[in-house]
Short mmCIF file of C-alpha atoms and ligand atoms in Angstrom, two decimals:
data_model
loop_
_atom_site.label_atom_id
_atom_site.label_comp_id
_atom_site.label_asym_id
_atom_site.label_seq_id
_atom_site.Cartn_x
_atom_site.Cartn_y
_atom_site.Cartn_z
CA MET U 49 0.00 0.00 0.00
CA GLY U 50 1.24 3.48 -0.84
CA LYS U 51 1.70 6.01 1.90
CA GLN U 52 -1.48 7.96 2.63
CA ILE U 53 -0.94 11.56 1.52
CA SER U 54 -2.42 13.89 4.09
CA LYS U 55 -3.63 17.30 2.99
CA GLU U 56 -0.77 19.05 4.77
CA ASN U 57 1.76 17.29 2.60
CA LEU U 58 0.50 18.71 -0.68
CA LYS U 59 2.97 21.10 -2.25
CA TYR U 60 2.99 23.57 -5.13
CA TYR U 61 5.58 25.55 -7.06
CA ILE U 62 4.97 28.56 -9.30
CA LYS U 63 7.52 30.21 -11.58
CA THR U 64 6.39 33.62 -12.84
CA PHE U 65 7.86 35.48 -15.80
CA GLY U 66 6.81 38.97 -16.89
CA CYS U 67 4.95 41.91 -15.43
CA GLN U 68 2.89 42.67 -12.33
CA MET U 69 -0.26 41.42 -14.04
CA ASN U 70 1.35 38.02 -14.31
CA GLU U 71 2.44 38.23 -10.69
CA ARG U 72 -1.14 38.93 -9.70
CA ASP U 73 -2.39 36.05 -11.87
CA SER U 74 0.11 33.71 -10.21
CA GLU U 75 -1.11 34.87 -6.83
CA LYS U 76 -4.72 34.02 -7.78
CA MET U 77 -3.65 30.44 -8.54
CA ALA U 78 -1.47 30.22 -5.43
CA ALA U 79 -4.41 31.36 -3.30
CA VAL U 80 -6.70 28.70 -4.80
CA LEU U 81 -4.05 26.07 -4.06
CA GLU U 82 -3.43 27.31 -0.51
CA ASN U 83 -7.18 27.27 0.17
CA LYS U 84 -7.10 23.61 -0.81
CA GLY U 85 -4.31 22.89 1.67
CA TYR U 86 -1.26 23.12 -0.61
CA SER U 87 1.84 24.92 0.59
CA PRO U 88 4.72 26.41 -1.46
CA SER U 89 7.85 24.29 -1.98
CA PRO U 90 10.94 23.90 -4.18
CA PHE U 91 9.94 22.42 -7.55
CA LYS U 92 11.44 18.99 -6.94
CA GLU U 93 9.05 18.42 -4.02
CA ALA U 94 5.96 19.92 -5.63
CA ASP U 95 2.81 17.99 -6.62
CA ILE U 96 1.56 20.86 -8.83
CA LEU U 97 4.00 22.93 -10.89
CA ILE U 98 2.85 26.07 -12.68
CA VAL U 99 4.83 28.18 -15.14
CA ASN U 100 3.27 31.57 -15.85
CA SER U 101 4.78 32.81 -19.09
CA CYS U 102 5.64 36.19 -20.64
CA ALA U 103 5.80 36.85 -24.39
CA VAL U 104 6.95 40.45 -24.46
CA ARG U 105 10.45 39.71 -25.80
CA GLU U 106 11.81 36.65 -27.56
CA LYS U 107 14.22 35.97 -24.69
CA ALA U 108 11.31 35.62 -22.26
CA GLU U 109 9.70 33.07 -24.56
CA GLN U 110 12.96 31.10 -24.84
CA LYS U 111 13.36 31.12 -21.05
CA LEU U 112 9.90 29.60 -20.76
CA TYR U 113 10.85 26.62 -22.92
CA SER U 114 14.04 25.89 -21.03
CA CYS U 115 12.20 26.25 -17.73
CA VAL U 116 9.37 23.89 -18.75
CA GLY U 117 11.89 21.39 -20.17
CA ARG U 118 13.84 21.31 -16.92
CA LEU U 119 10.75 21.08 -14.69
CA CYS U 120 9.31 18.21 -16.72
CA ALA U 121 12.61 16.32 -16.61
CA GLU U 122 13.33 16.78 -12.90
CA LYS U 123 9.94 16.99 -11.22
CA LYS U 124 8.48 14.35 -8.90
CA LYS U 125 7.14 11.43 -10.95
CA ASP U 126 3.40 12.00 -10.66
CA ALA U 127 3.50 15.77 -10.33
CA LYS U 128 1.28 17.75 -12.71
CA VAL U 129 2.57 20.66 -14.81
CA ILE U 130 0.43 23.61 -15.92
CA VAL U 131 1.69 26.27 -18.35
CA CYS U 132 -0.27 29.51 -18.45
CA GLY U 133 0.07 33.20 -19.31
CA CYS U 134 0.89 35.16 -22.42
CA VAL U 135 2.85 32.56 -24.43
CA ALA U 136 0.19 29.92 -23.78
CA GLN U 137 -2.23 32.16 -25.70
CA TYR U 138 -0.59 31.41 -29.05
CA ARG U 139 1.68 28.41 -28.41
CA GLY U 140 -0.68 26.46 -26.15
CA LYS U 141 -1.11 23.33 -28.27
CA GLU U 142 2.54 23.34 -29.34
CA ILE U 143 3.60 23.36 -25.68
CA LEU U 144 1.21 20.53 -24.88
CA ASN U 145 2.63 18.43 -27.74
CA ARG U 146 6.29 19.25 -27.19
CA PHE U 147 6.47 18.83 -23.41
CA LYS U 148 4.84 16.42 -20.99
CA VAL U 149 2.58 19.06 -19.49
CA ASP U 150 -0.95 18.49 -18.26
CA ALA U 151 -2.66 21.79 -19.03
CA VAL U 152 -2.19 25.04 -20.91
CA LEU U 153 -4.28 28.11 -20.26
CA ASN U 154 -4.16 31.73 -21.36
CA THR U 155 -4.49 34.75 -19.09
CA ARG U 156 -8.27 34.90 -19.57
CA GLY U 157 -8.50 31.25 -18.52
CA ILE U 158 -7.12 31.93 -15.05
CA GLU U 159 -10.57 32.75 -13.66
CA ASP U 160 -11.37 29.05 -14.28
CA PHE U 161 -8.25 27.78 -12.53
CA GLU U 162 -10.12 25.85 -9.86
CA GLN U 163 -11.91 23.74 -12.47
CA ILE U 164 -8.73 23.21 -14.49
CA LEU U 165 -6.95 22.02 -11.36
CA GLU U 166 -9.68 19.48 -10.68
CA ASP U 167 -9.55 18.21 -14.27
CA VAL U 168 -5.79 17.90 -14.16
CA LEU U 169 -5.92 16.02 -10.86
CA ASN U 170 -8.43 13.66 -12.46
CA GLY U 171 -5.86 12.83 -15.11
CA LYS U 172 -7.23 14.95 -17.96
CA LYS U 173 -5.11 16.92 -20.46
CA VAL U 174 -6.56 20.41 -20.73
CA VAL U 175 -6.26 23.20 -23.30
CA HIS U 176 -8.19 26.23 -22.09
CA ILE U 177 -7.72 29.32 -24.28
CA PRO U 178 -11.00 31.28 -24.04
CA SER U 179 -11.33 34.40 -26.20
CA THR U 180 -13.12 36.43 -23.53
CA MET U 181 -13.41 36.39 -19.77
CA ARG U 182 -16.67 35.10 -18.37
CA ASN U 183 -16.69 37.54 -15.50
CA PRO U 184 -13.97 40.19 -15.32
CA ASN U 185 -15.65 41.68 -12.25
CA LYS U 186 -15.24 38.56 -10.15
CA ILE U 187 -13.10 39.06 -7.06
CA LEU U 188 -10.44 36.38 -7.31
CA PRO U 189 -8.62 35.30 -4.15
CA HIS U 190 -5.51 36.87 -2.61
CA LEU U 191 -2.85 35.33 -0.40
CA LYS U 192 -3.12 36.16 3.30
CA ASN U 193 -0.88 38.22 5.59
CA LYS U 194 0.22 40.79 3.09
CA VAL U 195 1.10 44.44 3.63
CA SER U 196 0.80 45.29 -0.04
CA ALA U 197 -1.54 43.88 -2.70
CA PHE U 198 -2.09 44.10 -6.46
CA VAL U 199 -5.62 44.80 -7.68
CA ASP U 200 -6.59 44.52 -11.36
CA ILE U 201 -8.62 47.48 -12.59
CA THR U 202 -8.43 46.74 -16.31
CA TYR U 203 -7.58 43.59 -18.24
CA GLY U 204 -5.96 43.59 -21.68
CA CYS U 205 -4.89 46.48 -23.87
CA SER U 206 -6.36 48.16 -26.94
CA ASN U 207 -3.45 50.43 -27.82
CA PHE U 208 -1.64 48.23 -30.33
CA CYS U 209 1.75 49.92 -30.09
CA SER U 210 3.47 48.59 -33.20
CA TYR U 211 6.14 46.55 -31.38
CA CYS U 212 3.96 45.04 -28.67
CA ILE U 213 2.42 41.59 -28.42
CA VAL U 214 0.33 42.30 -25.29
CA PRO U 215 -2.95 43.24 -27.07
CA TYR U 216 -2.72 39.87 -28.88
CA THR U 217 -1.98 37.84 -25.76
CA ARG U 218 -4.28 39.56 -23.26
CA GLY U 219 -6.99 40.76 -25.63
CA LYS U 220 -8.73 44.09 -25.83
CA GLU U 221 -8.99 46.35 -22.82
CA ILE U 222 -11.88 45.77 -20.40
CA SER U 223 -12.38 47.73 -17.19
CA ARG U 224 -13.72 46.10 -14.05
CA GLU U 225 -16.76 47.85 -12.61
CA LYS U 226 -15.83 50.22 -9.83
CA GLU U 227 -18.07 48.57 -7.21
CA TYR U 228 -16.10 45.31 -7.54
CA VAL U 229 -12.71 47.02 -7.50
CA LEU U 230 -13.67 48.98 -4.38
CA GLU U 231 -15.17 45.92 -2.69
CA GLU U 232 -11.98 43.93 -3.38
CA ILE U 233 -9.91 46.71 -1.79
CA ARG U 234 -12.24 46.95 1.22
CA ARG U 235 -11.83 43.23 1.82
CA LEU U 236 -8.06 43.53 1.52
CA ALA U 237 -8.08 46.39 4.03
CA GLN U 238 -10.07 44.20 6.44
CA ASP U 239 -7.39 41.53 6.05
CA GLY U 240 -4.71 44.01 7.09
CA VAL U 241 -3.41 45.18 3.70
CA LYS U 242 -2.02 48.74 3.91
CA GLU U 243 -0.97 49.43 0.33
CA VAL U 244 -2.71 48.65 -2.95
CA THR U 245 -1.23 48.85 -6.44
CA LEU U 246 -3.92 49.29 -9.08
CA LEU U 247 -3.00 47.32 -12.19
CA GLY U 248 -3.66 47.90 -15.88
CA GLN U 249 -1.59 48.21 -19.06
CA ASN U 250 -2.88 51.77 -19.28
CA VAL U 251 -4.57 52.71 -16.01
CA ASN U 252 -5.32 56.22 -17.27
CA SER U 253 -7.93 54.86 -19.65
CA TYR U 254 -9.79 53.09 -16.82
CA GLY U 255 -13.58 53.26 -17.19
CA LYS U 256 -13.68 54.59 -20.75
CA ASP U 257 -15.46 51.41 -21.89
CA LEU U 258 -17.96 51.54 -18.99
CA TYR U 259 -18.78 55.07 -17.90
CA LYS U 260 -19.43 58.51 -19.35
CA ASP U 261 -18.66 60.40 -16.18
CA TYR U 262 -16.37 58.25 -14.06
CA ASN U 263 -12.67 57.87 -14.76
CA PHE U 264 -9.35 56.85 -13.20
CA VAL U 265 -9.09 60.04 -11.16
CA ASP U 266 -12.55 59.39 -9.65
CA LEU U 267 -11.45 55.86 -8.81
CA LEU U 268 -8.35 57.17 -7.01
CA TYR U 269 -10.50 59.46 -4.87
CA ASP U 270 -12.87 56.57 -4.05
CA VAL U 271 -10.02 54.19 -3.16
CA SER U 272 -8.50 56.86 -0.93
CA LYS U 273 -11.69 56.89 1.18
CA ILE U 274 -11.28 53.24 2.19
CA ASP U 275 -10.27 52.98 5.86
CA GLY U 276 -7.14 51.01 6.56
CA ILE U 277 -5.57 51.58 3.14
CA ARG U 278 -2.68 53.97 3.71
CA ARG U 279 -0.97 53.98 0.35
CA ILE U 280 -2.15 53.78 -3.25
CA ARG U 281 0.10 53.04 -6.21
CA PHE U 282 -0.73 52.28 -9.83
CA VAL U 283 0.96 50.91 -12.98
CA THR U 284 1.22 51.57 -15.87
CA SER U 285 0.50 55.13 -16.92
CA HIS U 286 0.44 55.75 -20.65
CA PRO U 287 1.77 59.22 -21.52
CA LYS U 288 -0.96 59.89 -24.09
CA ASP U 289 -3.68 59.59 -21.42
CA PHE U 290 -1.67 60.98 -18.50
CA SER U 291 -3.82 64.02 -17.74
CA TYR U 292 -3.41 67.27 -15.85
CA SER U 293 -6.32 66.28 -13.61
CA LEU U 294 -4.43 63.11 -12.71
CA ILE U 295 -1.31 65.14 -11.84
CA SER U 296 -3.46 67.32 -9.54
CA ALA U 297 -5.05 64.27 -7.93
CA ILE U 298 -1.64 62.70 -7.21
CA GLY U 299 -0.56 65.96 -5.60
CA GLU U 300 -3.80 66.39 -3.68
CA ILE U 301 -4.53 62.90 -2.29
CA ASP U 302 -2.18 62.15 0.60
CA LYS U 303 -2.55 58.40 0.24
CA VAL U 304 -1.48 58.40 -3.41
CA CYS U 305 2.24 57.72 -3.65
CA LYS U 306 4.32 60.36 -5.34
CA HIS U 307 5.69 58.14 -8.09
CA ILE U 308 4.69 57.37 -11.64
CA HIS U 309 5.88 54.74 -14.04
CA LEU U 310 5.51 56.55 -17.35
CA PRO U 311 7.12 54.55 -20.16
CA VAL U 312 8.58 56.86 -22.79
CA GLN U 313 10.00 54.12 -25.11
CA SER U 314 11.92 56.60 -27.30
CA GLY U 315 12.93 60.27 -27.34
CA SER U 316 12.57 60.60 -31.11
CA ASN U 317 9.31 61.86 -32.57
CA ARG U 318 9.92 59.89 -35.76
CA ILE U 319 10.34 56.63 -33.82
CA LEU U 320 7.42 57.40 -31.47
CA LYS U 321 5.26 57.72 -34.56
CA LEU U 322 6.50 54.41 -35.97
CA MET U 323 5.83 52.89 -32.55
CA ARG U 324 2.27 54.29 -32.68
CA ARG U 325 2.61 55.78 -29.21
CA ARG U 326 0.46 58.84 -30.00
CA TYR U 327 2.43 61.50 -28.09
CA THR U 328 5.45 63.63 -28.96
CA ARG U 329 8.67 64.06 -27.02
CA GLU U 330 7.62 67.65 -26.26
CA GLU U 331 4.28 66.52 -24.78
CA TYR U 332 6.05 63.88 -22.72
CA ILE U 333 8.61 66.30 -21.33
CA GLU U 334 5.95 68.86 -20.47
CA LYS U 335 3.82 66.34 -18.56
CA ALA U 336 6.81 64.77 -16.78
CA LEU U 337 8.23 68.09 -15.63
CA LEU U 338 4.83 69.35 -14.53
CA PHE U 339 4.35 66.15 -12.49
CA ARG U 340 7.70 66.75 -10.77
CA GLU U 341 6.90 70.38 -10.08
CA LYS U 342 3.41 69.73 -8.65
CA THR U 343 4.09 66.58 -6.63
CA LYS U 344 7.88 66.54 -6.01
CA GLY U 345 7.51 62.90 -7.00
CA SER U 346 9.78 60.47 -8.83
CA ILE U 347 9.47 59.11 -12.35
CA SER U 348 10.50 55.75 -13.72
CA THR U 349 10.25 54.72 -17.35
CA ASP U 350 10.72 52.00 -19.99
CA VAL U 351 12.90 52.49 -23.05
CA ILE U 352 13.38 50.40 -26.18
CA VAL U 353 16.64 50.82 -28.12
CA GLY U 354 17.18 49.66 -31.67
CA PHE U 355 13.59 49.85 -32.85
CA PRO U 356 13.59 49.18 -36.66
CA ALA U 357 15.02 52.13 -38.61
CA GLU U 358 16.28 53.87 -35.44
CA THR U 359 19.23 56.05 -36.53
CA ASP U 360 22.09 57.40 -34.41
CA TYR U 361 20.25 60.72 -34.37
CA ASP U 362 17.02 59.08 -33.09
CA PHE U 363 18.98 57.37 -30.35
CA GLU U 364 20.70 60.64 -29.38
CA GLN U 365 17.19 62.06 -28.94
CA THR U 366 16.50 59.27 -26.42
CA MET U 367 19.73 60.13 -24.59
CA ASP U 368 18.68 63.77 -24.63
CA MET U 369 15.31 62.80 -23.14
CA LEU U 370 17.12 61.05 -20.29
CA ARG U 371 19.20 64.19 -19.64
CA LYS U 372 16.13 66.43 -19.73
CA VAL U 373 13.74 64.37 -17.62
CA ARG U 374 16.40 62.71 -15.45
CA PHE U 375 14.33 59.60 -14.76
CA ASP U 376 14.87 58.36 -11.22
CA SER U 377 15.11 54.85 -12.64
CA SER U 378 14.32 52.97 -15.81
CA PHE U 379 13.99 49.59 -17.48
CA SER U 380 15.63 49.53 -20.89
CA PHE U 381 15.43 46.82 -23.53
CA ARG U 382 16.82 45.90 -26.93
CA TYR U 383 13.99 45.82 -29.44
CA SER U 384 12.83 42.26 -30.06
CA PRO U 385 10.55 41.45 -33.03
CA ARG U 386 7.35 39.75 -31.90
CA PRO U 387 4.75 37.66 -33.74
CA PHE U 388 1.55 39.41 -34.89
CA THR U 389 3.04 42.91 -34.52
CA ILE U 390 3.36 45.46 -37.31
CA ALA U 391 6.91 46.48 -36.41
CA ALA U 392 8.12 42.92 -37.01
CA SER U 393 7.51 43.45 -40.72
CA ILE U 394 9.64 46.62 -40.98
CA LYS U 395 12.67 45.59 -43.00
CA GLU U 396 15.33 48.00 -41.68
CA MET U 397 16.55 46.05 -38.66
CA VAL U 398 19.17 47.61 -36.40
CA PRO U 399 22.15 45.20 -36.02
CA GLU U 400 22.43 43.51 -32.62
CA GLU U 401 25.87 44.99 -31.86
CA ILE U 402 24.50 48.52 -32.37
CA LYS U 403 21.53 47.76 -30.11
CA GLU U 404 23.98 46.48 -27.52
CA LYS U 405 26.13 49.65 -27.67
CA ARG U 406 23.09 51.91 -27.42
CA LEU U 407 21.69 49.95 -24.52
CA SER U 408 24.90 50.12 -22.55
CA ARG U 409 25.29 53.87 -23.19
CA PHE U 410 21.74 54.47 -22.03
CA GLN U 411 22.13 52.27 -18.98
CA SER U 412 25.40 53.80 -17.83
CA LEU U 413 24.01 57.34 -17.95
CA GLN U 414 20.84 56.14 -16.19
CA GLU U 415 22.93 54.53 -13.47
CA LYS U 416 24.70 57.82 -12.85
CA ILE U 417 21.39 59.73 -12.71
CA THR U 418 19.79 57.14 -10.37
CA TRP U 419 22.82 57.36 -8.11
CA GLU U 420 22.56 61.18 -8.04
CA SER U 421 18.85 60.93 -7.28
CA ASN U 422 19.65 58.58 -4.38
CA LEU U 423 22.46 60.84 -3.12
CA ARG U 424 20.05 63.78 -2.92
CA ASP U 425 17.99 61.79 -0.42
CA VAL U 426 20.85 61.37 2.08
CA GLY U 427 20.12 63.33 5.26
CA LYS U 428 16.39 63.55 4.51
CA THR U 429 13.66 61.82 6.50
CA PHE U 430 11.07 59.67 4.72
CA ASP U 431 7.89 57.86 5.68
CA VAL U 432 8.56 54.19 5.00
CA LEU U 433 5.95 51.43 4.94
CA VAL U 434 7.61 48.46 6.63
CA GLU U 435 7.42 45.39 4.40
CA GLY U 436 9.47 43.04 6.57
CA LYS U 437 13.05 41.92 7.15
CA ALA U 438 15.70 42.92 4.61
CA LYS U 439 17.68 40.11 2.97
CA ARG U 440 20.92 41.07 4.70
CA GLY U 441 22.36 42.70 7.78
CA GLY U 442 19.47 42.19 10.21
CA LEU U 443 17.78 45.31 8.82
CA LEU U 444 14.15 46.06 8.03
CA THR U 445 13.00 46.96 4.54
CA GLY U 446 10.27 49.09 2.98
CA ARG U 447 9.69 51.80 0.41
CA THR U 448 9.31 55.56 0.37
CA THR U 449 6.26 57.02 -1.35
CA THR U 450 8.66 57.84 -4.20
CA ASN U 451 9.12 54.07 -4.61
CA LYS U 452 12.70 53.85 -3.41
CA VAL U 453 13.69 50.76 -1.44
CA VAL U 454 15.01 51.63 2.03
CA ASN U 455 16.84 49.18 4.28
CA PHE U 456 17.04 50.45 7.82
CA SER U 457 17.80 49.64 11.42
CA GLY U 458 15.24 49.99 14.17
CA LYS U 459 12.30 48.14 15.66
CA ALA U 460 8.96 48.19 13.85
CA LYS U 461 6.19 45.85 12.82
CA LYS U 462 5.37 44.84 9.26
CA GLY U 463 2.66 47.21 7.99
CA GLU U 464 3.65 50.21 10.12
CA ILE U 465 4.65 53.50 8.53
CA VAL U 466 7.78 54.81 10.25
CA LYS U 467 10.10 57.78 9.80
CA VAL U 468 13.50 56.82 8.49
CA ILE U 469 16.46 59.13 8.17
CA ILE U 470 18.64 58.28 5.17
CA GLN U 471 22.34 57.84 5.92
CA GLU U 472 23.68 56.26 2.79
CA ALA U 473 22.82 56.01 -0.91
CA LYS U 474 23.39 52.63 -2.58
CA LYS U 475 23.19 51.99 -6.31
CA HIS U 476 19.58 50.79 -6.25
CA SER U 477 18.44 51.53 -2.71
CA LEU U 478 18.84 53.74 0.34
CA GLN U 479 20.08 52.85 3.80
CA GLY U 480 19.09 54.51 7.05
CA MET U 481 17.77 54.23 10.56
CA MET U 482 14.43 54.85 12.20
CA GLU U 483 14.21 58.40 13.46
CA LYS U 484 13.62 57.64 17.11
CA ASP U 485 16.73 55.40 17.13
CA HIS U 486 18.71 58.06 15.38
CA GLY U 487 18.91 60.43 18.35
CA LYS U 488 19.88 57.56 20.67
CA PHE U 489 22.66 56.45 18.39
CA GLU U 490 24.06 59.96 17.98
CA ASP U 491 23.98 60.44 21.76
CA GLN U 492 25.82 57.21 22.41
CA ARG U 493 28.43 58.02 19.84
CA CYS U 494 29.00 61.39 21.41
CA GLY U 495 29.36 59.77 24.79
CA PHE U 496 26.27 61.34 26.35
CA SER U 497 24.33 59.18 28.71
CA GLN U 498 20.66 58.64 28.03
CA GLY U 499 19.82 59.40 31.69
N1 SAH O 644 1.61 48.88 -21.01
C1 SAH O 644 2.93 49.31 -20.80
C2 SAH O 644 4.00 48.33 -21.23
C3 SAH O 644 3.87 46.88 -21.05
S1 SAH O 644 5.15 45.90 -21.75
C4 SAH O 644 3.14 50.61 -21.59
O1 SAH O 644 2.41 50.95 -22.46
O2 SAH O 644 4.13 51.26 -21.37
C5 SAH O 644 6.54 46.43 -20.78
C6 SAH O 644 7.66 47.03 -21.57
O3 SAH O 644 8.27 46.07 -22.42
C7 SAH O 644 7.26 48.15 -22.52
O4 SAH O 644 7.10 49.37 -21.88
C8 SAH O 644 8.40 48.16 -23.50
O5 SAH O 644 9.42 49.04 -23.09
C9 SAH O 644 8.90 46.73 -23.48
N2 SAH O 644 8.58 46.04 -24.73
C10 SAH O 644 7.36 45.75 -25.21
N3 SAH O 644 7.46 45.13 -26.41
C11 SAH O 644 8.80 45.03 -26.68
C12 SAH O 644 9.55 44.50 -27.77
N4 SAH O 644 8.95 43.96 -28.83
N5 SAH O 644 10.90 44.56 -27.70
C13 SAH O 644 11.51 45.12 -26.63
N6 SAH O 644 10.86 45.64 -25.58
C14 SAH O 644 9.50 45.59 -25.60
FE1 SF4 O 645 1.83 47.19 -25.25
FE2 SF4 O 645 1.35 49.68 -25.92
FE3 SF4 O 645 -0.53 48.25 -24.70
FE4 SF4 O 645 1.62 49.03 -23.35
S1 SF4 O 645 0.07 50.37 -24.23
S2 SF4 O 645 0.70 47.00 -23.35
S3 SF4 O 645 3.23 48.92 -24.90
S4 SF4 O 645 0.29 47.90 -26.74
FE1 F3S O 646 4.73 39.73 -20.46
FE2 F3S O 646 2.19 39.32 -20.80
FE3 F3S O 646 2.99 41.03 -18.97
S1 F3S O 646 3.67 39.47 -22.39
S2 F3S O 646 4.89 41.81 -19.80
S3 F3S O 646 3.36 38.86 -18.97
S4 F3S O 646 1.23 41.22 -20.28
#
């Protein structure tokens, strides 16, 4: 007789590629599994293995295949493997045929995860690639004991930037009705969550498909009225819809963090047009600088180098943008041609070695600017939401409202907002100590007794 498997012994493993939307989707599946008694484990011990895929660049797709190959080869004998996310949308059947996986599902299929899990456990092979969601409003489960939570406000994207596969993998943009979004956040607040990050590929267009007179700014005001929620963040803002009324709201609402992620992609008007971004460099700069002036907040961005037909001059315009806006941080990528997209058919490809050179020039200037931005914070005091223990040095960790990671000494509970004085700038973070400890430390160093 085989050993009886008790519920407590069931284990799961999830590997997530890609953006915050994928992270949230992975969390929905993890929460279903945890509600059924599964607990997280290394992949070799897991009974259910899930790989949540990203299709945004070719490299991400390649990583998926090597990951699935390895998991299938080294997993426990009877463990089930589920591949989901953006790549599953268009390579679902291929993945099922090529690897020994049990189910493939796209991002819209995740709302049916519970059923898929049951089918898989009953030995079925499942392909679940629905073309629409049954109920985008449905409040899907969250993991417990969190300080900070992601909340979807829109699914999909209807912008069709010429390089981007997301509208093809996640489908057209749909907003979730405000009552459901607000109810989800109220429940999170009751469970002790202090910070919510509202998620959408273009949060600024929230509600346009649902309401005549209710938009993203209205939603921010409504979320800010929920007791218990102390901080509100959102990603991603699209520059074309980033409005003056939103800038005012960010400045006005205390709970809204003073940080925007506003992907610029390129500093060249010619390339922005080819990318179909629908704003100019001048409009971008005006909005970004106004945001800084009104809110004193920080700005992060995404940049693509080596878009087809990008000349040296176009790239210099991107460098110039970086000098003018002085992004506090950025994610920069080599252009990667993607299936279904218009840009993939533009013939004038930029050679890989030129992309590489441009990327490293951009990144080294960005590093310098990020470092300067961090240095300016030394000596200042910030409110930091405590997220838990830092990885090293027995410190605590959290973020400022400007989205900088702060590791600090002191005593505080997860979920508290404490004042931290910054003592040192690191490359990608700040280091400091809690204010009330600061005086003590200074006194001791100076040899004064605390008497
Ligand atoms: N909705 C967000 C972006 C989501 S994709 C927005 O509109 O800004 C995240 C980032 O991946 C993009 O901002 C872009 O910089 C990058 N990206 C998207 N497609 C890409 C491609 N084909 N090659 C390289 N980078 C790409
Ligand atoms: Fe992609 Fe553009 Fe949509 Fe962002 S806005 S997800 S870059 S199509
Ligand atoms: Fe990747 Fe899909 Fe997000 S392609 S970036 S996981 S929307």
